[in-house]
Amino acid sequence: MATPAEKLSDTDAIADLYRRHAGALMAVAYRLLLSRADAEDVVHDLFVGLPEALHKYEERGSMEHWLRKITVRLALGRLRARREVMLDTVPEPVAITRDPVARVAMERALSALSPSLRAVLVLREIEGFSHAEIATMLGISVAASEVRLHRALRQMRALLSEEG
Amino acid sequence: MPRLPFWRRGRLDDFADAIHDELTEMPVPPADERLLARVLESRRGGTRVILPTADAARPRRLALYMSAVAAAAVVVMVATRYARRETALLDVARDSWLIGDIAYAQTTPPVRPAFAPAVASRPDRLRPQTLRYERRFVSAAGISTETDLRIELRRDSIAGARAWRVSAVTKTHDGVVDAESVWLDEKDLRPLRRVAEETPYRSYERIRIEQRLDGAHFTGEMRAWKAGALSAHRTFDRQLPSQFGPYISDAVAPLYHMAVPLRAGWSGSLSVLGWAVRDNDVFVSVDMRVDGEETVVVPAGKFACWRLAMHWGRGRRSWYWVRKSDGIGVRTLDSSAVDGGVRELALRGR
């Protein structure tokens, strides 16, 4: 029986995996980076490197969880490397599905957090990772992860109170 | 659970619950077929990416402490040396799109332009677009380094006036990011404002240069950060000599000839702005002359181009190919640097 890596040797297999998982992975990357271009670069790099990386996937646990962890690592690496140069912020072209005022306020508050606080908030509250997993991914202690989440929520509450 | 008083913990938990739906339903861009096509194209082109592992073990505390002690020792050894070198290193500009290694290229006083000003007579020909280039440097020892460059041209406004904004971002394989945004007067493509950043920069986490141009009045400031705190700051206030105009920013270079129609025998001079923090990095005057027509093959395709011979600095010479159909810069080639390296830029796509 073919291993996952062998299955990914042809483009159809990559395309199949992409169509199954890329949407969720794009969401993870975008929420961490708040940039469509950067999120697309992360997903691109992930799927370009996937055939070789699959040799390390031991088929323990769900593949999506494994892919999400790698996506988070790629996004965090990009987050550390980049900085803003624009004087103004260009809104990302995404569809509005809920109350636009609330959406804008939420995005603005999220983007106002420091990258280290935003990462913990996104990973815990949206992606559902445990503090132990977050601590491993960020290279911090579990207690530090908990404290960062507390600070992130406190700042979000203050920012959204100002908006309101 | 967070080590917090229960009443504060409870209130924050309530808040977390309250925003949970908004957070999770915050719209995100789709992973579309266009991105899949890019992935498959990269694979077909031989691109490979080494991914991080999903579960990297946290560093052991002992190893961490030993690393910290070793790092501290290194810091103590090099700190004095760096303190002496810092001022000299601070203003070295990075490679230019148009003329390769720009650092300290300017002669003092600058060489007078050989040709009439390369005036942007057709700014109406500019169109919003994104261009991607690959930059290759082959050292004298034959070691090749490649980086990507993305340039975006967008309509914008600044101080209430209509303007073009050009943004250029270069990311190297070792994590250095060069970025520049410049705002141009829509009428004549005169630069109005410019922001350039490099991260990291030498011993700094990042350096940021902000420039304002009001006619010939050229002002700005440089800031550099270490450990999250501002560590170096300088301002400058200069006058740009009119005989060296027009002045362009490096990010604008590949787009500039959209507004400067070329023909056989055309010649013109312009100046590329530097960071301007130090006196010999304010601008570089470049003389350009169409000396032929060639069909050029680059990753983006095969294009009929004007070939321009460029002369600048002290005896430097490079080549520049501009697409006939729209004036977009397609390729540059510079082998005249004193380091013996060859610098090449080629259009990769849109």
XYZ file of C-alpha atoms in Angstrom:
514
model
C 0.000 0.000 0.000
C 1.327 3.431 -0.927
C 2.500 5.723 1.840
C 1.070 9.265 2.056
C 4.331 10.582 0.615
C 4.119 8.236 -2.344
C 0.516 9.198 -2.899
C 1.582 12.820 -3.188
C 4.033 12.231 -5.995
C 1.575 13.347 -8.637
C -0.132 16.690 -9.012
C -3.628 15.239 -8.765
C -2.895 14.033 -5.253
C -1.554 17.434 -4.212
C -4.615 19.085 -5.722
C -6.892 16.665 -3.896
C -5.230 17.358 -0.552
C -5.285 21.082 -1.261
C -9.017 21.086 -1.969
C -9.729 19.167 1.226
C -7.572 21.166 3.646
C -6.372 24.457 2.148
C -9.467 26.429 3.144
C -9.040 25.684 6.845
C -5.287 26.234 6.667
C -5.740 29.559 4.905
C -8.055 30.605 7.737
C -5.421 29.757 10.356
C -2.693 31.616 8.475
C -4.866 34.643 7.763
C -6.023 35.013 11.354
C -2.428 35.000 12.548
C -1.052 37.281 9.855
C -4.090 39.421 8.938
C -2.716 39.653 5.418
C -4.109 37.777 2.449
C -0.808 37.900 0.553
C 1.172 36.540 3.505
C -1.456 33.877 4.255
C -1.386 32.741 0.627
C 2.410 32.552 0.760
C 2.177 30.327 3.847
C -0.347 27.969 2.244
C 1.703 27.952 -0.951
C 4.894 27.039 0.912
C 3.072 24.362 2.886
C 1.740 22.543 -0.166
C 4.960 22.956 -2.125
C 6.883 21.335 0.713
C 4.246 18.769 1.613
C 5.337 15.786 -0.525
C 8.740 15.715 1.174
C 7.361 16.566 4.633
C 4.873 13.715 4.484
C 7.750 11.308 5.078
C 7.683 12.630 8.658
C 3.945 12.212 9.037
C 3.415 9.003 10.928
C -0.341 8.837 10.460
C -0.905 9.314 14.192
C -3.776 11.683 14.803
C -5.647 13.588 12.159
C -3.811 14.881 9.151
C -5.601 18.224 9.361
C -4.367 18.749 12.912
C -0.827 17.964 11.748
C -1.171 20.342 8.806
C -2.582 23.082 11.016
C 0.397 22.848 13.349
C 2.825 23.211 10.463
C 0.775 26.100 9.106
C 0.965 27.822 12.482
C 4.738 27.368 12.558
C 5.118 28.789 9.061
C 2.863 31.727 9.890
C 4.664 32.443 13.153
C 7.982 32.402 11.315
C 6.630 34.912 8.838
C 5.199 37.006 11.646
C 8.613 37.255 13.264
C 10.273 38.237 10.005
C 7.927 40.853 8.707
C 7.080 44.375 9.643
C 4.748 47.009 8.325
C 5.987 49.641 5.976
C 2.733 51.144 4.757
C 1.625 54.414 6.254
C -1.967 53.340 5.898
C -3.689 49.980 6.126
C -5.245 48.528 3.019
C -8.338 46.479 3.858
C -8.134 42.881 2.757
C -10.641 41.945 0.046
C -12.725 39.455 1.964
C -16.447 38.838 1.867
C -18.599 40.319 4.608
C -20.783 37.653 6.122
C -21.925 39.262 9.377
C -22.658 42.695 10.711
C -19.983 44.761 8.946
C -19.630 47.194 11.838
C -18.952 44.388 14.298
C -16.631 42.723 11.830
C -14.578 45.861 11.321
C -14.406 46.488 15.054
C -13.316 42.918 15.721
C -10.660 42.978 12.999
C -9.389 46.342 14.153
C -9.143 45.150 17.741
C -7.420 41.945 16.689
C -4.920 43.788 14.521
C -4.210 46.214 17.357
C -2.907 43.390 19.542
C 0.802 42.709 19.524
C 1.696 39.669 17.366
C 2.616 37.613 20.441
C -0.755 38.245 22.133
C -2.728 37.828 18.926
C -1.058 34.492 18.235
C -2.141 33.057 21.589
C -5.671 34.430 21.286
C -6.134 33.031 17.784
C -4.598 29.668 18.573
C -6.601 29.201 21.775
C -9.957 30.855 21.140
C -10.372 30.234 17.416
C -8.218 27.236 16.575
C -8.819 25.464 19.860
C -5.239 24.438 20.616
C -4.438 23.620 24.233
C -2.102 25.861 26.219
C 0.423 23.018 26.196
C 0.326 22.888 22.393
C 0.544 26.668 22.121
C 3.469 26.717 24.525
C 5.307 24.186 22.364
C 4.551 26.029 19.146
C 5.603 29.413 20.505
C 8.525 28.157 22.568
C 7.108 29.562 25.810
C 5.877 28.044 29.046
C 2.280 26.992 29.621
C 1.952 29.701 32.270
C 3.209 32.318 29.802
C 0.630 31.154 27.285
C -2.116 31.531 29.895
C -0.932 34.984 30.888
C -0.756 36.102 27.262
C -4.300 34.915 26.661
C -5.478 36.861 29.685
C -3.713 39.999 28.468
C -5.039 39.560 24.950
C -8.620 39.231 26.154
C -8.245 42.189 28.492
C -6.903 44.345 25.668
C -9.590 43.155 23.262
C -12.254 44.053 25.797
C -10.787 47.526 26.242
C -10.458 48.062 22.505
C -13.989 46.896 21.767
C -15.335 49.054 24.598
C -13.683 52.066 22.951
C -15.224 51.094 19.607
C -18.629 50.728 21.136
C -6.272 27.917 34.139
C -4.868 31.419 34.369
C -3.546 32.290 37.816
C -6.010 35.115 38.380
C -8.518 36.148 41.015
C -11.733 34.221 40.354
C -13.847 37.339 39.796
C -11.562 38.660 37.068
C -11.208 35.214 35.578
C -14.946 34.866 35.408
C -15.469 38.227 33.755
C -12.851 37.513 31.130
C -14.288 34.079 30.467
C -17.666 35.691 29.891
C -16.055 38.134 27.506
C -14.245 35.325 25.671
C -17.559 33.502 25.277
C -19.225 36.674 24.056
C -16.736 37.311 21.266
C -16.200 33.682 20.325
C -18.729 33.629 17.473
C -17.521 36.916 15.999
C -13.949 35.718 16.177
C -14.560 32.336 14.590
C -16.833 33.751 11.893
C -14.484 36.561 10.993
C -14.293 36.261 7.200
C -11.108 34.881 5.713
C -9.907 34.805 2.116
C -10.605 31.599 0.211
C -7.908 29.124 -0.805
C -8.831 29.282 -4.467
C -7.806 27.489 -7.654
C -5.447 30.341 -8.535
C -3.365 29.570 -5.447
C -3.454 25.845 -6.241
C -2.180 26.617 -9.750
C 0.662 28.606 -8.165
C 1.528 25.659 -5.915
C 1.590 23.203 -8.818
C 3.587 25.609 -10.976
C 6.160 25.949 -8.200
C 6.438 22.164 -7.882
C 6.797 21.749 -11.642
C 9.450 24.483 -11.650
C 11.499 22.500 -9.149
C 10.803 24.674 -6.087
C 11.088 22.760 -2.830
C 10.342 23.991 0.685
C 11.650 22.395 3.851
C 8.763 22.596 6.264
C 9.121 22.947 10.020
C 8.152 19.957 12.090
C 4.708 19.962 13.632
C 5.989 19.304 17.136
C 9.276 20.908 17.990
C 10.399 20.176 21.513
C 10.772 23.181 23.759
C 14.383 23.924 24.602
C 15.609 22.352 27.799
C 16.186 24.878 30.539
C 19.797 23.822 31.132
C 20.598 24.148 27.463
C 18.779 27.462 27.459
C 20.810 28.774 30.391
C 24.067 27.577 28.860
C 23.135 29.186 25.569
C 22.334 32.396 27.389
C 25.682 32.361 29.200
C 27.511 31.684 25.949
C 25.557 34.389 24.174
C 26.304 36.849 26.970
C 29.997 36.070 26.688
C 29.909 36.681 22.952
C 28.023 39.928 23.493
C 30.655 41.132 25.944
C 33.434 40.284 23.484
C 31.894 41.982 20.471
C 30.055 44.865 22.103
C 33.036 47.179 22.192
C 33.923 46.367 18.631
C 30.382 47.010 17.430
C 30.164 50.228 19.369
C 33.056 51.498 17.300
C 31.737 50.195 13.970
C 28.064 51.077 14.389
C 28.148 54.595 13.029
C 30.016 53.524 9.929
C 27.597 50.688 9.210
C 24.383 52.493 9.862
C 23.793 54.130 6.514
C 24.900 51.522 4.018
C 22.105 51.324 1.468
C 21.116 47.956 0.012
C 21.085 46.914 -3.617
C 19.173 49.071 -6.035
C 16.675 47.639 -8.512
C 18.123 49.644 -11.363
C 21.829 49.853 -10.725
C 22.788 46.954 -8.513
C 24.864 47.733 -5.459
C 24.119 51.345 -4.724
C 26.055 51.611 -1.502
C 28.491 54.490 -1.556
C 28.118 54.598 -5.344
C 27.613 58.320 -5.456
C 30.639 60.359 -6.273
C 31.215 63.570 -4.356
C 30.465 65.886 -5.998
C 28.188 63.871 -8.344
C 29.118 63.505 -11.985
C 27.055 65.888 -14.120
C 24.371 64.212 -16.233
C 25.409 63.481 -19.825
C 21.906 63.742 -21.320
C 18.726 65.783 -21.099
C 16.395 64.963 -18.176
C 14.379 61.753 -18.704
C 11.101 63.504 -18.002
C 7.944 61.439 -17.419
C 5.988 62.959 -20.309
C 3.242 60.290 -20.396
C 2.181 59.598 -16.794
C -1.279 58.757 -18.169
C 0.147 55.439 -19.412
C 0.535 54.051 -15.886
C -1.876 51.299 -14.912
C -2.348 49.586 -11.518
C -0.513 46.294 -11.492
C 1.700 43.872 -9.605
C 5.024 42.661 -10.958
C 7.243 39.893 -9.677
C 10.949 39.709 -10.325
C 13.676 37.278 -9.439
C 16.950 38.787 -8.371
C 20.102 36.733 -8.804
C 23.563 37.551 -7.513
C 26.510 35.418 -8.573
C 29.594 36.223 -6.540
C 33.107 36.303 -7.950
C 33.535 32.841 -6.416
C 30.554 31.565 -8.416
C 28.144 31.299 -5.501
C 24.600 32.089 -6.599
C 21.978 33.754 -4.398
C 18.388 34.309 -5.462
C 15.667 36.470 -3.971
C 12.170 37.480 -4.970
C 10.970 41.020 -5.498
C 7.347 42.097 -5.730
C 6.353 45.546 -6.912
C 2.812 46.886 -6.727
C 1.487 50.020 -8.390
C -1.774 51.302 -6.963
C -3.839 54.478 -7.126
C -3.813 56.362 -3.839
C -3.928 59.850 -2.402
C -1.642 61.763 -0.126
C -2.470 65.018 1.632
C -5.745 65.081 -0.303
C -4.062 64.940 -3.719
C -4.321 62.049 -6.147
C -1.163 59.993 -6.266
C 0.314 56.695 -7.300
C 1.706 54.445 -4.621
C 4.461 52.008 -5.482
C 5.329 49.314 -2.959
C 8.293 46.990 -3.342
C 9.128 44.058 -1.087
C 12.182 41.830 -1.293
C 12.531 38.769 0.910
C 15.815 36.930 1.040
C 16.248 33.264 1.868
C 17.860 34.161 5.200
C 14.883 36.174 6.413
C 15.933 39.723 5.568
C 13.035 41.820 4.307
C 13.499 45.027 2.339
C 10.382 47.068 1.816
C 9.690 50.423 0.331
C 6.586 52.479 -0.355
C 6.721 55.668 -2.361
C 3.944 58.076 -3.259
C 4.193 59.859 -6.615
C 2.449 62.954 -7.890
C -0.039 61.680 -10.458
C 0.749 64.548 -12.840
C 4.486 64.077 -13.299
C 5.507 61.062 -11.139
C 7.506 63.318 -8.843
C 8.148 61.486 -5.538
C 6.300 63.103 -2.653
C 6.849 60.769 0.223
C 8.815 57.588 0.771
C 9.156 55.012 3.521
C 11.830 52.333 3.425
C 12.433 49.597 5.959
C 14.875 46.765 6.325
C 14.493 43.986 8.875
C 16.850 43.028 10.349
C 19.506 45.577 9.544
C 23.050 44.882 10.705
C 22.919 44.667 14.476
C 19.486 46.320 14.572
C 16.131 44.612 14.560
C 15.007 47.017 11.889
C 15.730 50.363 10.365
C 13.146 52.762 8.962
C 13.789 55.721 6.707
C 11.025 58.281 6.122
C 11.472 60.902 3.442
C 9.431 63.921 2.319
C 9.999 65.790 -0.898
C 8.595 69.264 -1.439
C 10.075 70.546 -4.668
C 13.821 70.517 -4.161
C 13.429 70.404 -0.367
C 14.272 66.893 0.795
C 13.783 66.087 4.461
C 13.433 62.987 6.526
C 14.522 60.861 9.420
C 16.107 57.512 10.139
C 15.214 55.362 13.106
C 16.645 51.998 14.115
C 15.527 49.645 16.862
C 17.187 47.129 19.149
C 15.346 44.895 21.601
C 12.111 46.669 20.743
C 13.444 50.077 21.756
C 14.529 52.972 19.591
C 18.310 52.811 19.483
C 19.395 55.259 16.778
C 17.758 58.335 15.332
C 18.882 60.947 12.832
C 17.185 63.600 10.767
C 18.280 65.232 7.527
C 17.335 68.364 5.619
C 18.746 68.709 2.107
C 18.260 70.507 -1.184
C 18.210 68.422 -4.363
C 20.093 70.157 -7.215
C 17.744 70.744 -10.147
C 20.279 69.767 -12.812
C 20.240 66.137 -11.643
C 16.474 65.669 -11.905
C 14.149 64.012 -12.416
C 14.543 62.093 -9.174
C 13.023 58.670 -8.838
C 12.857 56.126 -6.090
C 14.300 52.666 -6.613
C 10.887 50.987 -6.424
C 9.642 53.143 -9.292
C 12.507 52.281 -11.634
C 10.928 49.267 -13.415
C 7.732 51.266 -14.029
C 9.216 54.625 -14.902
C 9.611 54.054 -18.631
C 5.888 53.436 -18.931
C 5.747 57.221 -18.767
C 8.938 57.854 -20.753
C 8.386 56.600 -24.305
C 11.567 55.165 -25.843
C 12.707 55.080 -29.455
C 15.880 54.230 -31.343
C 18.578 56.687 -30.341
C 16.746 57.929 -27.235
C 18.890 59.124 -24.335
C 18.117 60.647 -20.970
C 19.408 61.093 -17.445
C 17.743 60.732 -14.077
C 18.776 60.238 -10.470
C 17.922 57.408 -8.087
C 17.353 58.536 -4.522
C 19.300 56.882 -1.738
C 18.414 56.790 1.937
C 19.960 60.271 2.178
C 20.982 59.885 5.805
C 24.640 60.304 4.961
C 26.113 62.795 2.535
C 27.331 60.297 -0.051
C 24.063 58.393 -0.258
C 21.616 61.123 -1.327
C 21.224 60.192 -4.987
C 22.998 58.510 -7.881
C 22.870 60.158 -11.303
C 22.302 57.645 -14.122
C 22.775 58.240 -17.857
C 20.707 56.001 -20.142
C 20.829 55.510 -23.880
C 18.931 53.162 -26.176
C 21.650 51.264 -28.004
C 19.709 48.409 -29.536
C 16.592 46.281 -29.846
C 16.502 42.683 -28.618
C 14.092 39.879 -27.978
C 14.579 38.918 -24.352
C 13.568 35.641 -22.737
C 12.829 35.829 -18.999
C 10.706 33.585 -16.744
C 7.646 35.710 -17.542
C 8.009 35.084 -21.293
C 9.623 36.316 -24.468
C 9.455 40.056 -25.139
C 10.569 42.564 -27.753
C 12.647 45.106 -25.816
C 14.684 48.244 -26.101
C 18.196 47.682 -24.743
C 19.552 50.593 -22.737
C 23.185 51.130 -21.839
C 23.450 52.803 -18.434
C 26.432 54.692 -17.076
C 26.640 55.871 -13.492
C 28.992 56.432 -10.623
C 32.699 56.133 -11.269
C 32.896 54.172 -14.500
C 30.035 51.796 -13.698
C 28.095 50.378 -16.626
C 25.086 48.100 -16.750
C 22.366 46.996 -19.141
C 18.646 47.436 -18.937
C 15.928 45.923 -21.142
C 12.556 47.693 -21.370
C 9.529 46.065 -22.960
C 8.451 47.902 -26.110
C 4.752 47.222 -25.665
C 4.284 49.004 -22.330
C 7.614 50.326 -20.998
C 7.908 47.771 -18.177
C 11.458 46.915 -17.094
C 12.095 43.274 -17.988
C 15.742 42.670 -17.147
C 18.846 44.360 -15.731
C 22.410 43.075 -15.835
C 25.299 44.587 -13.923
C 28.766 43.078 -13.862
C 30.750 46.204 -13.171
C 30.811 46.156 -9.378
C 34.177 46.160 -7.636
C 33.259 42.947 -5.797
C 33.384 41.091 -9.126
C 29.841 39.765 -8.753
C 27.129 39.705 -11.395
C 23.705 41.104 -10.510
C 20.695 40.281 -12.606
C 16.994 40.990 -12.295
C 14.416 39.310 -14.488
C 10.654 39.667 -14.739
C 9.013 36.547 -13.391
C 5.374 37.432 -13.880
C 2.487 39.545 -12.785
